[in-house]
Amino acid sequence: MLNENIKVLRKSKGLSQEELAVKLHVVRQTISKWEQGLSVPDADMLISLSETFETPVSMLLGETVAETRADDLRVISEKLEVINLQLAHGKAARQKAIRWFFILLCAVMAVVFAILLALNSPYLGWDYRHPETAVAGVAFHVFEWLFVRIAPFALTGAIVGACLAGKKV
């Protein structure tokens, strides 16, 4: 049973006898003897084998290891390919959405700036004797003051963001 399990696990990891021997610091003939049942590895070597195969020692010693079939591997690789394609499409969609967000942000800032320019600060002619008018005028003035100072930086950042989001990574 041990000899069969070593052989099956070695093949499932895609290792030749020579490659496994190099990993375990033994000669290839030792691996061959283990697989033929002519000799058995000592306790330390069993632990090294279990670490190499990433399987418990109990599985090496007693449990039967089912051979992985090429068909099973093909099915798994096809599923992984589908998952990779879905992830790539999701990434492309997110990148496109981010790019359009930055473009929309640029457009909104341009429209707000045009509106402020066209209005030419109408709140300056308002009658500030009424509290509601005074509060609205001050709020509008604060918005305009902040927008004129922050918008150039925000617009530059949005343009850079739209350009970078449009590049293929």
PDB file of C-alpha atoms in Angstrom:
ATOM      1  CA  MET A   1       0.000   0.000   0.000  1.00  0.00           C
ATOM      2  CA  LEU A   2       2.813   2.461   0.870  1.00  0.00           C
ATOM      3  CA  ASN A   3       4.587   1.738  -2.385  1.00  0.00           C
ATOM      4  CA  GLU A   4       1.416   2.367  -4.421  1.00  0.00           C
ATOM      5  CA  ASN A   5       0.628   5.566  -2.530  1.00  0.00           C
ATOM      6  CA  ILE A   6       4.134   6.963  -3.104  1.00  0.00           C
ATOM      7  CA  LYS A   7       3.875   6.243  -6.823  1.00  0.00           C
ATOM      8  CA  VAL A   8       0.367   7.717  -7.174  1.00  0.00           C
ATOM      9  CA  LEU A   9       1.205  10.859  -5.194  1.00  0.00           C
ATOM     10  CA  ARG A  10       4.460  11.365  -7.113  1.00  0.00           C
ATOM     11  CA  LYS A  11       2.632  11.154 -10.423  1.00  0.00           C
ATOM     12  CA  SER A  12      -0.204  13.386  -9.233  1.00  0.00           C
ATOM     13  CA  LYS A  13       2.384  16.063  -8.353  1.00  0.00           C
ATOM     14  CA  GLY A  14       3.870  15.648 -11.837  1.00  0.00           C
ATOM     15  CA  LEU A  15       7.253  14.547 -10.512  1.00  0.00           C
ATOM     16  CA  SER A  16       9.580  11.999 -12.039  1.00  0.00           C
ATOM     17  CA  GLN A  17      11.462   9.582  -9.799  1.00  0.00           C
ATOM     18  CA  GLU A  18      14.602  11.649 -10.390  1.00  0.00           C
ATOM     19  CA  GLU A  19      12.888  14.926  -9.400  1.00  0.00           C
ATOM     20  CA  LEU A  20      11.468  13.402  -6.225  1.00  0.00           C
ATOM     21  CA  ALA A  21      14.879  11.946  -5.384  1.00  0.00           C
ATOM     22  CA  VAL A  22      16.481  15.388  -5.722  1.00  0.00           C
ATOM     23  CA  LYS A  23      13.841  16.929  -3.442  1.00  0.00           C
ATOM     24  CA  LEU A  24      14.417  14.252  -0.796  1.00  0.00           C
ATOM     25  CA  HIS A  25      18.236  14.158  -1.223  1.00  0.00           C
ATOM     26  CA  VAL A  26      18.315  10.475  -2.153  1.00  0.00           C
ATOM     27  CA  VAL A  27      19.198   8.608  -5.349  1.00  0.00           C
ATOM     28  CA  ARG A  28      16.585   7.699  -7.953  1.00  0.00           C
ATOM     29  CA  GLN A  29      17.044   3.983  -7.267  1.00  0.00           C
ATOM     30  CA  THR A  30      15.812   4.535  -3.700  1.00  0.00           C
ATOM     31  CA  ILE A  31      12.537   5.958  -5.012  1.00  0.00           C
ATOM     32  CA  SER A  32      12.255   3.046  -7.441  1.00  0.00           C
ATOM     33  CA  LYS A  33      12.756   0.517  -4.636  1.00  0.00           C
ATOM     34  CA  TRP A  34      10.092   2.235  -2.514  1.00  0.00           C
ATOM     35  CA  GLU A  35       7.606   2.166  -5.383  1.00  0.00           C
ATOM     36  CA  GLN A  36       8.328  -1.488  -6.145  1.00  0.00           C
ATOM     37  CA  GLY A  37       7.914  -2.422  -2.471  1.00  0.00           C
ATOM     38  CA  LEU A  38      11.502  -3.702  -2.195  1.00  0.00           C
ATOM     39  CA  SER A  39      12.281  -1.280   0.645  1.00  0.00           C
ATOM     40  CA  VAL A  40      10.496   1.294   2.809  1.00  0.00           C
ATOM     41  CA  PRO A  41      11.496   4.795   3.882  1.00  0.00           C
ATOM     42  CA  ASP A  42      12.453   5.409   7.502  1.00  0.00           C
ATOM     43  CA  ALA A  43      10.381   7.639   9.812  1.00  0.00           C
ATOM     44  CA  ASP A  44      12.252  10.847   8.959  1.00  0.00           C
ATOM     45  CA  MET A  45      11.926  10.131   5.263  1.00  0.00           C
ATOM     46  CA  LEU A  46       8.177   9.474   5.675  1.00  0.00           C
ATOM     47  CA  ILE A  47       7.825  12.942   7.177  1.00  0.00           C
ATOM     48  CA  SER A  48       9.821  14.432   4.294  1.00  0.00           C
ATOM     49  CA  LEU A  49       7.620  12.555   1.823  1.00  0.00           C
ATOM     50  CA  SER A  50       4.445  13.816   3.491  1.00  0.00           C
ATOM     51  CA  GLU A  51       5.740  17.395   3.374  1.00  0.00           C
ATOM     52  CA  THR A  52       6.745  17.044  -0.274  1.00  0.00           C
ATOM     53  CA  PHE A  53       3.377  15.565  -1.238  1.00  0.00           C
ATOM     54  CA  GLU A  54       1.491  17.893   1.154  1.00  0.00           C
ATOM     55  CA  THR A  55      -0.397  14.962   2.597  1.00  0.00           C
ATOM     56  CA  PRO A  56      -0.533  13.400   6.084  1.00  0.00           C
ATOM     57  CA  VAL A  57       1.760  10.466   6.900  1.00  0.00           C
ATOM     58  CA  SER A  58      -1.343   8.393   7.705  1.00  0.00           C
ATOM     59  CA  MET A  59      -2.428   8.687   4.101  1.00  0.00           C
ATOM     60  CA  LEU A  60       0.990   7.503   2.933  1.00  0.00           C
ATOM     61  CA  LEU A  61       0.866   4.510   5.268  1.00  0.00           C
ATOM     62  CA  GLY A  62      -2.686   3.293   5.214  1.00  0.00           C
ATOM     63  CA  GLU A  63      -5.286   5.093   3.213  1.00  0.00           C
ATOM     64  CA  THR A  64      -5.585   4.365  -0.459  1.00  0.00           C
ATOM     65  CA  VAL A  65      -4.862   7.335  -2.651  1.00  0.00           C
ATOM     66  CA  ALA A  66      -7.072   7.687  -5.688  1.00  0.00           C
ATOM     67  CA  GLU A  67      -5.219   8.495  -8.872  1.00  0.00           C
ATOM     68  CA  THR A  68      -6.203  11.807 -10.418  1.00  0.00           C
ATOM     69  CA  ARG A  69      -7.311  11.297 -13.942  1.00  0.00           C
ATOM     70  CA  ALA A  70      -6.286  13.469 -16.834  1.00  0.00           C
ATOM     71  CA  ASP A  71      -9.990  14.104 -17.497  1.00  0.00           C
ATOM     72  CA  ASP A  72     -10.440  15.448 -13.978  1.00  0.00           C
ATOM     73  CA  LEU A  73      -7.486  17.771 -14.444  1.00  0.00           C
ATOM     74  CA  ARG A  74      -8.856  18.962 -17.788  1.00  0.00           C
ATOM     75  CA  VAL A  75     -12.247  19.727 -16.210  1.00  0.00           C
ATOM     76  CA  ILE A  76     -10.569  21.628 -13.387  1.00  0.00           C
ATOM     77  CA  SER A  77      -8.403  23.600 -15.820  1.00  0.00           C
ATOM     78  CA  GLU A  78     -11.471  24.470 -17.922  1.00  0.00           C
ATOM     79  CA  LYS A  79     -13.290  25.713 -14.816  1.00  0.00           C
ATOM     80  CA  LEU A  80     -10.258  27.788 -13.846  1.00  0.00           C
ATOM     81  CA  GLU A  81     -10.132  29.244 -17.349  1.00  0.00           C
ATOM     82  CA  VAL A  82     -13.809  30.252 -17.117  1.00  0.00           C
ATOM     83  CA  ILE A  83     -13.184  31.850 -13.712  1.00  0.00           C
ATOM     84  CA  ASN A  84     -10.165  33.739 -15.079  1.00  0.00           C
ATOM     85  CA  LEU A  85     -12.229  35.041 -17.986  1.00  0.00           C
ATOM     86  CA  GLN A  86     -14.985  36.184 -15.628  1.00  0.00           C
ATOM     87  CA  LEU A  87     -12.435  37.980 -13.455  1.00  0.00           C
ATOM     88  CA  ALA A  88     -10.913  39.663 -16.515  1.00  0.00           C
ATOM     89  CA  HIS A  89     -14.346  40.832 -17.717  1.00  0.00           C
ATOM     90  CA  GLY A  90     -15.173  42.131 -14.239  1.00  0.00           C
ATOM     91  CA  LYS A  91     -11.904  44.032 -14.065  1.00  0.00           C
ATOM     92  CA  ALA A  92     -12.485  45.554 -17.501  1.00  0.00           C
ATOM     93  CA  ALA A  93     -16.023  46.592 -16.522  1.00  0.00           C
ATOM     94  CA  ARG A  94     -14.796  48.216 -13.289  1.00  0.00           C
ATOM     95  CA  GLN A  95     -12.059  50.032 -15.186  1.00  0.00           C
ATOM     96  CA  LYS A  96     -14.584  51.303 -17.730  1.00  0.00           C
ATOM     97  CA  ALA A  97     -16.958  52.462 -14.972  1.00  0.00           C
ATOM     98  CA  ILE A  98     -14.145  54.327 -13.209  1.00  0.00           C
ATOM     99  CA  ARG A  99     -13.120  56.007 -16.448  1.00  0.00           C
ATOM    100  CA  TRP A 100     -16.704  57.154 -17.141  1.00  0.00           C
ATOM    101  CA  PHE A 101     -16.998  58.417 -13.563  1.00  0.00           C
ATOM    102  CA  PHE A 102     -13.971  60.659 -14.061  1.00  0.00           C
ATOM    103  CA  ILE A 103     -15.266  61.871 -17.421  1.00  0.00           C
ATOM    104  CA  LEU A 104     -18.652  62.670 -15.857  1.00  0.00           C
ATOM    105  CA  LEU A 105     -16.902  64.481 -13.003  1.00  0.00           C
ATOM    106  CA  CYS A 106     -15.045  66.652 -15.544  1.00  0.00           C
ATOM    107  CA  ALA A 107     -18.297  67.444 -17.337  1.00  0.00           C
ATOM    108  CA  VAL A 108     -20.111  68.344 -14.099  1.00  0.00           C
ATOM    109  CA  MET A 109     -17.289  70.664 -13.043  1.00  0.00           C
ATOM    110  CA  ALA A 110     -17.289  72.356 -16.467  1.00  0.00           C
ATOM    111  CA  VAL A 111     -21.089  72.865 -16.301  1.00  0.00           C
ATOM    112  CA  VAL A 112     -20.962  74.278 -12.758  1.00  0.00           C
ATOM    113  CA  PHE A 113     -18.144  76.628 -13.746  1.00  0.00           C
ATOM    114  CA  ALA A 114     -20.117  77.791 -16.807  1.00  0.00           C
ATOM    115  CA  ILE A 115     -23.218  78.405 -14.663  1.00  0.00           C
ATOM    116  CA  LEU A 116     -21.206  80.389 -12.115  1.00  0.00           C
ATOM    117  CA  LEU A 117     -19.637  82.410 -14.917  1.00  0.00           C
ATOM    118  CA  ALA A 118     -23.013  83.080 -16.539  1.00  0.00           C
ATOM    119  CA  LEU A 119     -24.642  84.138 -13.263  1.00  0.00           C
ATOM    120  CA  ASN A 120     -21.812  86.553 -12.538  1.00  0.00           C
ATOM    121  CA  SER A 121     -22.326  86.348  -8.770  1.00  0.00           C
ATOM    122  CA  PRO A 122     -25.986  87.473  -8.628  1.00  0.00           C
ATOM    123  CA  TYR A 123     -26.059  87.210  -4.850  1.00  0.00           C
ATOM    124  CA  LEU A 124     -24.005  90.408  -4.584  1.00  0.00           C
ATOM    125  CA  GLY A 125     -27.114  92.468  -5.477  1.00  0.00           C
ATOM    126  CA  TRP A 126     -29.399  90.737  -2.969  1.00  0.00           C
ATOM    127  CA  ASP A 127     -31.006  92.522  -0.027  1.00  0.00           C
ATOM    128  CA  TYR A 128     -29.202  91.118   3.021  1.00  0.00           C
ATOM    129  CA  ARG A 129     -31.572  92.668   5.576  1.00  0.00           C
ATOM    130  CA  HIS A 130     -33.642  89.478   5.667  1.00  0.00           C
ATOM    131  CA  PRO A 131     -31.973  86.567   7.509  1.00  0.00           C
ATOM    132  CA  GLU A 132     -33.021  83.958   4.919  1.00  0.00           C
ATOM    133  CA  THR A 133     -31.548  85.968   2.063  1.00  0.00           C
ATOM    134  CA  ALA A 134     -28.384  86.655   4.059  1.00  0.00           C
ATOM    135  CA  VAL A 135     -27.863  82.953   4.834  1.00  0.00           C
ATOM    136  CA  ALA A 136     -28.532  81.920   1.233  1.00  0.00           C
ATOM    137  CA  GLY A 137     -26.203  84.606  -0.096  1.00  0.00           C
ATOM    138  CA  VAL A 138     -23.393  83.653   2.249  1.00  0.00           C
ATOM    139  CA  ALA A 139     -23.859  79.947   1.452  1.00  0.00           C
ATOM    140  CA  PHE A 140     -23.792  80.661  -2.281  1.00  0.00           C
ATOM    141  CA  HIS A 141     -20.711  82.853  -1.866  1.00  0.00           C
ATOM    142  CA  VAL A 142     -18.905  80.140   0.148  1.00  0.00           C
ATOM    143  CA  PHE A 143     -19.769  77.531  -2.491  1.00  0.00           C
ATOM    144  CA  GLU A 144     -18.520  79.760  -5.299  1.00  0.00           C
ATOM    145  CA  TRP A 145     -15.363  80.720  -3.406  1.00  0.00           C
ATOM    146  CA  LEU A 146     -14.502  77.058  -2.613  1.00  0.00           C
ATOM    147  CA  PHE A 147     -15.411  75.828  -6.077  1.00  0.00           C
ATOM    148  CA  VAL A 148     -13.215  78.368  -7.862  1.00  0.00           C
ATOM    149  CA  ARG A 149     -10.239  77.417  -5.666  1.00  0.00           C
ATOM    150  CA  ILE A 150     -10.717  73.632  -5.594  1.00  0.00           C
ATOM    151  CA  ALA A 151     -12.102  72.969  -9.083  1.00  0.00           C
ATOM    152  CA  PRO A 152      -8.797  73.342 -10.983  1.00  0.00           C
ATOM    153  CA  PHE A 153      -7.158  70.675  -8.826  1.00  0.00           C
ATOM    154  CA  ALA A 154     -10.200  68.412  -8.952  1.00  0.00           C
ATOM    155  CA  LEU A 155     -10.485  68.856 -12.724  1.00  0.00           C
ATOM    156  CA  THR A 156      -6.797  68.054 -13.211  1.00  0.00           C
ATOM    157  CA  GLY A 157      -7.159  64.961 -11.014  1.00  0.00           C
ATOM    158  CA  ALA A 158     -10.279  63.835 -12.886  1.00  0.00           C
ATOM    159  CA  ILE A 159      -8.576  64.251 -16.267  1.00  0.00           C
ATOM    160  CA  VAL A 160      -5.520  62.294 -15.072  1.00  0.00           C
ATOM    161  CA  GLY A 161      -7.810  59.635 -13.561  1.00  0.00           C
ATOM    162  CA  ALA A 162      -9.780  59.288 -16.803  1.00  0.00           C
ATOM    163  CA  CYS A 163      -6.569  58.915 -18.788  1.00  0.00           C
ATOM    164  CA  LEU A 164      -5.072  56.357 -16.408  1.00  0.00           C
ATOM    165  CA  ALA A 165      -8.317  54.383 -16.132  1.00  0.00           C
ATOM    166  CA  GLY A 166      -8.479  54.168 -19.918  1.00  0.00           C
ATOM    167  CA  LYS A 167      -5.078  52.482 -20.229  1.00  0.00           C
ATOM    168  CA  LYS A 168      -4.836  48.712 -20.473  1.00  0.00           C
ATOM    169  CA  VAL A 169      -2.919  47.327 -17.516  1.00  0.00           C
TER     170      VAL A 169
END
